[in-house]
Short mmCIF file of C-alpha atoms in Angstrom, two decimals:
data_model
loop_
_atom_site.label_atom_id
_atom_site.label_comp_id
_atom_site.label_asym_id
_atom_site.label_seq_id
_atom_site.Cartn_x
_atom_site.Cartn_y
_atom_site.Cartn_z
CA MET A 1 145.42 -29.50 135.84
CA ILE A 2 144.70 -28.15 139.33
CA VAL A 3 147.74 -25.88 139.08
CA PHE A 4 146.42 -24.57 135.78
CA PHE A 5 143.03 -23.71 137.26
CA LYS A 6 144.69 -22.15 140.29
CA ALA A 7 146.84 -20.01 137.99
CA VAL A 8 143.78 -18.96 135.97
CA GLY A 9 141.86 -18.13 139.18
CA PHE A 10 144.81 -16.19 140.52
CA CYS A 11 145.11 -14.16 137.31
CA PHE A 12 141.35 -13.59 137.26
CA LEU A 13 141.33 -12.22 140.80
CA ALA A 14 144.44 -10.11 140.25
CA PHE A 15 143.03 -8.56 137.05
CA SER A 16 139.57 -8.14 138.60
CA GLY A 17 141.12 -6.22 141.48
CA PHE A 18 143.08 -4.11 139.02
CA GLY A 19 139.93 -3.60 136.92
CA ILE A 20 138.01 -2.36 139.94
CA GLY A 21 140.88 0.04 140.67
CA VAL A 22 140.81 1.30 137.07
CA TYR A 23 137.02 1.71 137.24
CA LYS A 24 137.21 3.70 140.48
CA SER A 25 139.97 5.84 139.02
CA SER A 26 138.07 6.55 135.77
CA ASP A 27 134.89 7.27 137.73
CA LEU A 28 136.78 9.90 139.70
CA LYS A 29 138.17 11.29 136.43
CA LYS A 30 134.67 11.43 134.95
CA LYS A 31 133.36 13.30 137.99
CA ARG A 32 136.29 15.71 137.83
CA ASP A 33 135.64 16.33 134.11
CA ASN A 34 131.92 16.77 134.76
CA MET A 35 132.74 19.37 137.40
CA LEU A 36 134.92 21.25 134.91
CA ASP A 37 132.10 21.14 132.31
CA PHE A 38 129.71 22.39 134.97
CA CYS A 39 132.03 25.30 135.89
CA LEU A 40 132.46 26.28 132.22
CA GLY A 41 128.71 25.96 131.69
CA LEU A 42 128.07 28.31 134.61
CA LYS A 43 130.22 30.96 132.97
CA SER A 44 128.25 30.63 129.72
CA LEU A 45 124.97 30.62 131.62
CA ALA A 46 125.80 33.92 133.36
CA GLU A 47 126.62 35.41 129.97
CA GLU A 48 123.42 34.03 128.41
CA ILE A 49 121.32 35.46 131.25
CA ARG A 50 123.03 38.83 130.89
CA ILE A 51 122.38 39.16 127.17
CA SER A 52 119.24 37.14 126.57
CA ALA A 53 115.57 37.67 127.35
CA GLU A 54 114.82 33.96 127.30
CA GLU A 55 113.78 31.77 130.18
CA ILE A 56 116.00 29.46 132.16
CA PHE A 57 115.35 26.11 130.46
CA PRO A 58 116.50 27.03 126.94
CA LEU A 59 119.41 28.98 128.41
CA VAL A 60 120.64 25.99 130.40
CA LYS A 61 120.40 23.80 127.33
CA ARG A 62 122.43 26.31 125.36
CA ALA A 63 125.00 27.11 128.03
CA PHE A 64 125.93 23.57 128.96
CA SER A 65 127.33 21.76 125.98
CA GLU A 66 127.21 18.66 128.20
CA TYR A 67 123.63 19.08 129.28
CA SER A 68 123.47 15.30 129.55
CA LEU A 69 124.61 16.19 133.07
CA PHE A 70 121.04 17.22 133.85
CA ASP A 71 117.59 15.82 134.19
CA ILE A 72 115.51 18.60 132.69
CA THR A 73 111.73 18.50 132.95
CA THR A 74 109.27 21.31 132.35
CA GLU A 75 109.23 22.00 136.07
CA LYS A 76 112.78 21.51 137.29
CA ILE A 77 116.41 21.02 136.47
CA ARG A 78 118.38 18.52 138.52
CA VAL A 79 121.85 17.02 138.23
CA LYS A 80 121.73 13.43 137.02
CA SER A 81 122.35 10.96 139.77
CA GLY A 82 125.99 9.80 139.67
CA ALA A 83 127.25 12.73 137.61
CA PHE A 84 129.10 14.13 140.64
CA LEU A 85 130.16 12.92 144.06
CA ARG A 86 127.17 12.86 146.38
CA LYS A 87 128.06 16.04 148.30
CA ASP A 88 128.75 17.91 145.03
CA GLU A 89 125.47 16.65 143.63
CA GLU A 90 123.61 18.03 146.65
CA LYS A 91 125.36 21.39 146.31
CA ALA A 92 124.67 21.54 142.57
CA ASN A 93 120.99 20.71 143.11
CA GLU A 94 120.78 23.34 145.83
CA PHE A 95 122.16 25.84 143.31
CA LEU A 96 119.79 24.69 140.55
CA MET A 97 116.85 25.03 142.93
CA GLN A 98 117.71 28.70 143.44
CA LEU A 99 118.22 29.38 139.77
CA GLY A 100 115.75 31.83 138.24
CA THR A 101 114.48 33.30 141.51
CA SER A 102 115.96 36.78 141.17
CA ASP A 103 116.64 39.50 138.61
CA LYS A 104 119.50 39.42 136.09
CA LYS A 105 122.02 41.04 138.41
CA GLY A 106 121.09 38.74 141.27
CA GLU A 107 121.31 35.70 139.02
CA CYS A 108 124.74 36.66 137.72
CA GLU A 109 126.04 37.26 141.26
CA LYS A 110 124.63 33.97 142.43
CA ILE A 111 126.15 32.08 139.50
CA SER A 112 129.48 33.77 140.10
CA ALA A 113 129.47 32.85 143.81
CA TYR A 114 128.52 29.24 143.15
CA GLY A 115 130.91 29.16 140.20
CA ASP A 116 133.82 29.98 142.52
CA LEU A 117 132.69 27.29 144.91
CA PHE A 118 132.41 24.66 142.19
CA TYR A 119 135.75 25.66 140.68
CA GLU A 120 137.37 25.12 144.07
CA ARG A 121 135.76 21.69 144.12
CA TYR A 122 137.11 21.02 140.64
CA GLN A 123 140.62 21.86 141.83
CA GLU A 124 140.20 19.59 144.82
CA LEU A 125 138.91 16.79 142.61
CA ASN A 126 141.80 17.30 140.21
CA LYS A 127 144.25 17.02 143.07
CA GLU A 128 142.38 14.03 144.45
CA TYR A 129 142.45 12.36 141.07
CA GLY A 130 146.23 12.91 140.81
CA GLN A 131 146.70 11.36 144.23
CA LYS A 132 144.15 8.57 144.13
CA SER A 133 144.25 7.36 140.56
CA LYS A 134 147.42 5.30 140.96
CA VAL A 135 146.46 4.31 144.50
CA TYR A 136 143.13 2.84 143.32
CA LYS A 137 144.83 0.84 140.57
CA THR A 138 147.66 -0.36 142.83
CA VAL A 139 145.40 -1.21 145.75
CA GLY A 140 142.96 -2.98 143.43
CA PHE A 141 145.76 -5.05 141.92
CA CYS A 142 147.29 -5.82 145.35
CA VAL A 143 143.94 -6.85 146.83
CA GLY A 144 143.36 -9.09 143.81
CA VAL A 145 146.81 -10.67 144.17
CA THR A 146 146.36 -11.12 147.93
CA LEU A 147 142.98 -12.75 147.46
CA GLY A 148 144.45 -14.95 144.75
CA LEU A 149 147.33 -16.03 146.99
CA PHE A 150 144.93 -16.63 149.85
CA ILE A 151 142.76 -18.89 147.73
CA ILE A 152 145.75 -20.75 146.35
CA MET B 1 86.31 24.04 121.65
CA GLU B 2 88.55 27.10 121.33
CA ASP B 3 87.15 28.41 124.60
CA LEU B 4 88.17 25.22 126.37
CA ALA B 5 91.62 25.43 124.81
CA ALA B 6 92.01 28.99 126.10
CA PHE B 7 91.25 27.78 129.63
CA GLU B 8 93.55 24.80 129.35
CA ASN B 9 96.32 26.99 127.94
CA CYS B 10 96.66 28.73 131.28
CA LEU B 11 96.72 25.62 133.46
CA TYR B 12 100.51 25.32 133.17
CA ALA B 13 100.75 28.17 135.68
CA ILE B 14 98.42 26.60 138.22
CA PRO B 15 99.97 24.68 141.15
CA GLN B 16 99.37 20.94 140.96
CA ARG B 17 96.80 20.61 143.77
CA MET B 18 94.66 23.35 142.23
CA LYS B 19 95.19 22.12 138.70
CA GLU B 20 93.46 18.85 139.58
CA ILE B 21 90.45 20.72 140.96
CA LEU B 22 90.23 23.11 138.01
CA SER B 23 90.58 20.25 135.56
CA ALA B 24 87.50 18.70 137.15
CA LEU B 25 85.35 21.77 136.42
CA PRO B 26 82.40 21.16 134.08
CA SER B 27 83.29 21.87 130.43
CA GLY B 28 80.63 24.57 130.24
CA THR B 29 82.19 26.48 133.12
CA LYS B 30 85.70 26.04 131.71
CA ALA B 31 84.59 27.57 128.44
CA GLU B 32 83.21 30.65 130.17
CA VAL B 33 85.90 31.35 132.76
CA GLN B 34 87.30 34.86 132.33
CA GLU B 35 89.59 34.96 135.36
CA ILE B 36 91.16 32.64 137.90
CA ARG B 37 91.95 34.39 141.18
CA ILE B 38 94.36 32.87 143.68
CA ARG B 39 94.69 34.75 146.97
CA ASN B 40 96.49 33.89 150.20
CA ASN B 41 94.18 32.21 152.72
CA LEU B 42 91.12 32.99 150.62
CA PRO B 43 88.89 30.83 148.41
CA LEU B 44 89.93 29.91 144.89
CA CYS B 45 87.73 32.16 142.81
CA LEU B 46 86.70 32.27 139.16
CA THR B 47 85.08 35.08 137.24
CA VAL B 48 82.41 33.67 134.98
CA LYS B 49 80.23 35.99 132.91
CA GLY B 50 81.53 38.87 135.00
CA LYS B 51 80.47 37.35 138.31
CA PRO B 52 82.59 35.67 140.99
CA LEU B 53 82.20 31.94 141.54
CA PHE B 54 84.04 29.99 144.24
CA VAL B 55 85.56 26.63 143.47
CA LEU B 56 84.86 23.71 145.77
CA ALA B 57 87.38 20.96 146.45
CA ASP B 58 85.48 18.52 144.21
CA GLY B 59 85.69 20.79 141.17
CA GLN B 60 82.15 22.15 141.46
CA THR B 61 81.44 25.85 141.79
CA SER B 62 79.31 27.87 144.17
CA VAL B 63 78.33 31.47 144.70
CA PHE B 64 78.88 30.90 148.43
CA LYS B 65 82.38 30.88 149.84
CA ASP B 66 81.65 28.30 152.53
CA MET B 67 83.24 24.95 151.68
CA ALA B 68 85.31 26.59 148.94
CA PHE B 69 88.86 25.46 148.33
CA ILE B 70 91.22 27.76 150.25
CA CYS B 71 94.50 28.85 148.65
CA ASN B 72 97.56 29.52 150.76
CA SER B 73 100.75 31.55 150.36
CA GLU B 74 102.66 28.52 149.02
CA ASP B 75 100.10 28.30 146.21
CA THR B 76 100.60 31.92 145.19
CA GLN B 77 104.38 31.57 145.31
CA GLU B 78 104.34 28.33 143.35
CA CYS B 79 101.97 29.97 140.86
CA LEU B 80 104.43 32.84 140.40
CA ARG B 81 107.30 30.39 139.86
CA LEU B 82 105.28 28.57 137.22
CA LEU B 83 104.18 31.83 135.60
CA VAL B 84 107.76 32.99 135.12
CA LYS B 85 108.83 29.44 134.26
CA HIS B 86 111.41 29.57 137.04
CA SER B 87 112.97 32.62 135.39
CA VAL B 88 112.22 35.78 137.34
CA PHE B 89 115.13 37.51 135.58
CA ALA B 90 113.40 37.12 132.20
CA HIS B 91 110.22 38.80 133.46
CA THR B 92 111.60 41.55 135.70
CA ASP B 93 110.18 44.41 133.64
CA GLU B 94 106.75 42.82 133.55
CA ILE B 95 106.78 42.10 137.28
CA LYS B 96 107.70 45.73 137.96
CA ASN B 97 104.50 46.64 136.13
CA GLY B 98 102.47 44.15 138.11
CA PHE B 99 101.76 41.55 135.46
CA ILE B 100 103.24 38.59 133.62
CA ARG B 101 102.51 37.68 130.02
CA MET B 102 101.46 34.08 129.68
CA ASN B 103 101.31 31.56 126.86
CA GLY B 104 98.33 31.86 124.55
CA GLY B 105 97.79 35.57 125.13
CA ASN B 106 96.67 35.18 128.72
CA ARG B 107 97.94 37.59 131.34
CA ALA B 108 98.45 37.33 135.07
CA GLY B 109 98.18 40.31 137.39
CA ILE B 110 100.27 40.09 140.53
CA CYS B 111 99.40 41.73 143.79
CA GLY B 112 101.70 42.12 146.76
CA THR B 113 104.33 44.34 148.32
CA PHE B 114 106.27 46.30 145.72
CA SER B 115 109.63 47.82 146.68
CA ALA B 116 110.86 51.21 145.48
CA ASP B 117 112.78 49.56 142.64
CA GLY B 118 109.62 47.79 141.54
CA MET B 119 110.45 44.28 142.71
CA ILE B 120 107.76 42.30 144.43
CA SER B 121 107.82 40.44 147.71
CA ASN B 122 105.07 38.93 149.84
CA ILE B 123 102.74 38.11 146.99
CA SER B 124 99.18 38.31 148.22
CA GLY B 125 97.29 37.32 145.13
CA ILE B 126 97.40 36.45 141.45
CA ASN B 127 94.70 37.04 138.88
CA ILE B 128 94.98 35.03 135.68
CA ARG B 129 92.94 36.67 132.92
CA ILE B 130 92.04 34.34 130.10
CA ALA B 131 92.21 36.04 126.72
CA ARG B 132 89.70 34.91 124.17
CA GLN B 133 89.27 36.08 120.64
CA ILE B 134 85.65 36.40 119.64
CA ILE B 135 85.87 36.56 115.88
CA GLY B 136 83.02 38.55 114.44
CA CYS B 137 82.02 40.34 117.65
CA ALA B 138 82.53 43.73 115.96
CA GLU B 139 80.82 42.85 112.68
CA GLY B 140 77.37 43.97 113.86
CA ILE B 141 78.55 47.48 114.62
CA TYR B 142 81.40 47.84 112.13
CA ASP B 143 79.42 49.77 109.51
CA LYS B 144 78.25 52.28 112.10
CA LEU B 145 81.78 53.20 113.08
CA ILE B 146 83.33 56.19 111.34
CA GLY B 147 86.79 57.68 111.76
CA GLY B 148 88.72 57.30 114.99
CA ILE B 149 87.05 55.02 117.52
CA LEU B 150 87.06 55.20 121.30
CA VAL B 151 85.75 52.15 123.12
CA LEU B 152 84.55 52.85 126.65
CA GLY B 153 83.48 50.34 129.24
CA ALA B 154 84.02 48.91 132.67
CA PRO B 155 86.88 46.47 133.33
CA GLY B 156 85.95 43.08 131.89
CA SER B 157 83.31 44.49 129.55
CA GLY B 158 85.19 43.34 126.46
CA LYS B 159 86.92 46.50 125.25
CA THR B 160 90.08 44.71 124.21
CA THR B 161 88.15 41.90 122.56
CA LEU B 162 86.20 44.46 120.53
CA ILE B 163 89.36 46.34 119.53
CA ARG B 164 90.98 43.05 118.48
CA ASP B 165 88.08 42.27 116.17
CA LEU B 166 87.98 45.83 114.80
CA VAL B 167 91.68 45.47 113.98
CA ARG B 168 91.00 42.20 112.19
CA LEU B 169 88.10 43.67 110.21
CA LYS B 170 89.92 46.89 109.24
CA SER B 171 93.00 44.93 108.26
CA ASN B 172 91.10 42.40 106.18
CA ARG B 173 89.22 45.22 104.46
CA GLY B 174 92.33 46.77 103.03
CA LYS B 175 93.61 49.11 105.75
CA ARG B 176 97.18 49.01 106.99
CA VAL B 177 96.84 48.56 110.72
CA SER B 178 99.51 48.99 113.39
CA VAL B 179 98.80 47.60 116.81
CA VAL B 180 100.73 49.20 119.67
CA ASP B 181 100.57 46.75 122.52
CA THR B 182 102.12 47.25 125.94
CA ARG B 183 101.17 44.05 127.68
CA GLY B 184 100.21 41.98 124.68
CA GLU B 185 96.52 42.45 125.48
CA ILE B 186 95.46 42.89 121.88
CA SER B 187 97.95 40.73 120.05
CA ALA B 188 99.15 38.33 122.77
CA MET B 189 102.38 38.39 120.80
CA ASN B 190 104.83 35.73 121.90
CA TYR B 191 108.23 35.39 120.24
CA GLY B 192 107.01 37.53 117.35
CA VAL B 193 103.88 35.50 116.65
CA SER B 194 100.31 36.32 117.64
CA PRO B 195 97.98 33.41 118.40
CA PHE B 196 95.05 35.62 117.36
CA ASP B 197 93.77 36.49 113.90
CA LEU B 198 94.56 40.21 113.61
CA GLY B 199 93.98 40.37 109.88
CA ALA B 200 96.23 40.07 106.88
CA ASN B 201 97.60 43.60 106.94
CA THR B 202 98.52 44.19 110.58
CA ASP B 203 101.86 45.07 112.14
CA THR B 204 102.30 44.71 115.86
CA TYR B 205 104.56 46.57 118.26
CA LEU B 206 105.07 45.16 121.71
CA ILE B 207 106.39 48.19 123.50
CA GLU B 208 106.26 49.52 127.04
CA ASN B 209 105.89 53.16 126.00
CA LYS B 210 102.69 53.47 123.94
CA ALA B 211 103.41 57.04 122.85
CA LEU B 212 106.78 55.99 121.49
CA GLY B 213 105.17 52.97 119.83
CA ILE B 214 102.64 55.20 118.06
CA GLU B 215 105.44 57.47 116.84
CA MET B 216 107.46 54.52 115.62
CA ALA B 217 104.47 53.05 113.80
CA LEU B 218 103.74 56.41 112.14
CA ARG B 219 107.29 56.86 110.94
CA THR B 220 108.03 53.37 109.78
CA MET B 221 104.85 51.45 109.03
CA PHE B 222 102.73 54.20 107.43
CA PRO B 223 99.52 52.86 108.93
CA ASP B 224 95.96 53.84 108.02
CA VAL B 225 94.88 52.81 111.50
CA ILE B 226 96.73 52.66 114.82
CA ALA B 227 95.13 50.58 117.55
CA PHE B 228 96.11 50.52 121.20
CA ASP B 229 94.45 49.70 124.47
CA GLU B 230 93.74 51.98 127.40
CA ILE B 231 94.75 55.54 126.66
CA GLY B 232 95.92 57.10 129.90
CA SER B 233 98.62 59.73 129.64
CA ILE B 234 99.25 63.14 128.12
CA SER B 235 102.20 61.78 126.12
CA GLU B 236 99.80 59.31 124.51
CA LEU B 237 97.41 62.16 123.70
CA VAL B 238 100.26 64.01 122.01
CA ALA B 239 101.09 60.89 120.02
CA VAL B 240 97.41 60.53 119.08
CA LYS B 241 97.37 64.12 117.82
CA MET B 242 100.47 63.39 115.79
CA SER B 243 98.81 60.29 114.42
CA PHE B 244 95.62 62.24 113.56
CA ASN B 245 97.64 64.96 111.84
CA GLY B 246 99.55 62.27 109.99
CA GLY B 247 96.32 60.85 108.60
CA ALA B 248 96.12 57.68 110.65
CA GLU B 249 92.87 56.88 112.42
CA ILE B 250 93.08 55.61 115.95
CA ILE B 251 91.23 52.89 117.77
CA THR B 252 91.65 52.99 121.50
CA SER B 253 89.84 52.33 124.74
CA ALA B 254 89.44 53.65 128.27
CA HIS B 255 87.93 52.42 131.49
CA ILE B 256 84.69 54.06 132.42
CA GLY B 257 81.88 52.93 134.70
CA ASN B 258 79.06 54.68 132.84
CA GLU B 259 78.49 57.45 130.28
CA MET B 260 78.19 60.10 132.97
CA GLN B 261 81.79 59.51 134.03
CA ILE B 262 83.13 61.04 130.81
CA ASN B 263 83.06 64.31 132.72
CA ASP B 264 85.30 62.87 135.39
CA ARG B 265 87.92 61.51 133.03
CA GLU B 266 90.09 64.42 131.97
CA ILE B 267 92.01 62.30 129.49
CA ILE B 268 88.82 61.31 127.66
CA LYS B 269 87.61 64.90 127.50
CA LYS B 270 90.95 65.97 126.04
CA LEU B 271 90.93 63.11 123.57
CA LEU B 272 87.47 64.10 122.34
CA ASP B 273 88.59 67.73 122.10
CA LEU B 274 91.42 66.68 119.79
CA ARG B 275 88.78 65.41 117.33
CA ALA B 276 90.96 62.39 116.65
CA VAL B 277 87.91 60.34 117.67
CA GLU B 278 84.65 60.49 115.73
CA THR B 279 82.80 57.56 117.19
CA VAL B 280 82.47 56.48 120.79
CA VAL B 281 81.33 52.97 121.64
CA PHE B 282 79.91 52.42 125.13
CA LEU B 283 80.06 48.79 126.18
CA PRO B 284 77.56 47.57 128.76
CA LYS B 285 78.85 46.33 132.09
CA ASN B 286 77.02 43.05 131.72
CA ILE B 287 77.35 40.67 128.83
CA GLY B 288 74.26 40.84 126.63
CA GLY B 289 73.55 44.48 127.48
CA GLU B 290 73.03 47.16 124.86
CA ILE B 291 76.08 48.55 123.05
CA LYS B 292 75.68 52.30 122.50
CA ILE B 293 77.37 54.05 119.61
CA LYS B 294 77.54 57.82 119.61
CA ARG B 295 79.09 60.39 117.32
CA ILE B 296 81.26 62.95 119.04
CA GLU B 297 78.73 65.69 118.18
CA GLU B 298 76.01 63.77 119.98
CA ILE B 299 78.15 63.49 123.05
CA LYS B 300 79.03 67.16 122.96
CA ASN B 301 75.39 68.08 122.55
CA ASP B 302 74.47 65.87 125.47
CA SER B 303 74.18 67.68 128.74
CA ILE B 304 76.73 65.29 130.19
CA PHE B 305 79.59 66.88 128.31
#
């Protein structure tokens, strides 16, 4: 009976560790995908600003198909907490703070400059995901197994 | 009630700390506010019945500036951000002309340093003018007005309000009216809809170039009456002549301090010479003063002309 419980506990820990690894990996994937959506949205936003006479809030809603990325109030647009890595979130909010403060040309140039920056970050995140995805899962599983063995 | 709504309609552009103070104003004052003036390092000021009133920190008003709430440069900048709804790029043309159209037909004048390309920096002050429609304000004089109408008066005397009601009356009495609006003063048009009652038979152009707007209206809308605010250029005079020759009456306005100043305003003299105007309405500087209506012959016979 004790052996059975030990086996169950071992499996539980091993799978929990693996689960945490999978979660970390999928979180990184989600943040990478969000960054790609953000980059694509920026391209649409620049186009919307160029051709439209509307104000920033409706344009953001239209440009970003995934505008669930944002907290939009009547006074400000901010990236939702957890949508990106912390440093990317700060950069994105810094960009959003500056949005709408210049004329059309200035806005398009600003979006283009930040767009390049965010696309670089997307590429880094993509690379990071390729490298870390398996590592997270493997390390999670190994930590689970080690803990399981230690308890046994 | 509508007067209060007009005041509250413009509060979206007021920075939070001032909004709380203005919200605490007595209802009677709110209903009569014509302008809200925000200036760097100067008291928050209202124009009520044509006179300045300073706002105190507790929401009361005073004719004395001591103890008044002082605005700072952050307030004016925040006000501008709120006015353009964080979208300077969508209001560039307006800013170049020193104003921003607001919700509900209100308009904000911006004062500051303008660069050669028309962009503004170092905003020094903002004046929010609250537009109110006074339905029926022209009814008392309507029957005395014949042909083209020129409304003269000092700034804030109600020229635009009178024109708006004349448009409504003419339109509802079977005339096709075209309104040529540069800053939305008459129609307050927003996304193709006017919040004001301009009558059942009125078409509105929101166009920077008034002369072009008059031409467009003449060619496409076949109006009986063309109304526009503040005639001021020779090209507009030419368009008025074209309109007169085309059979459309005009209703327009011009700034003037008093009747004697007709002599000093070349554009008014030329407009009267065109004979496109038959009636001139002089609005008093102060609310409640006497409105004078004169035929063009009377003016020409007067020694002042």
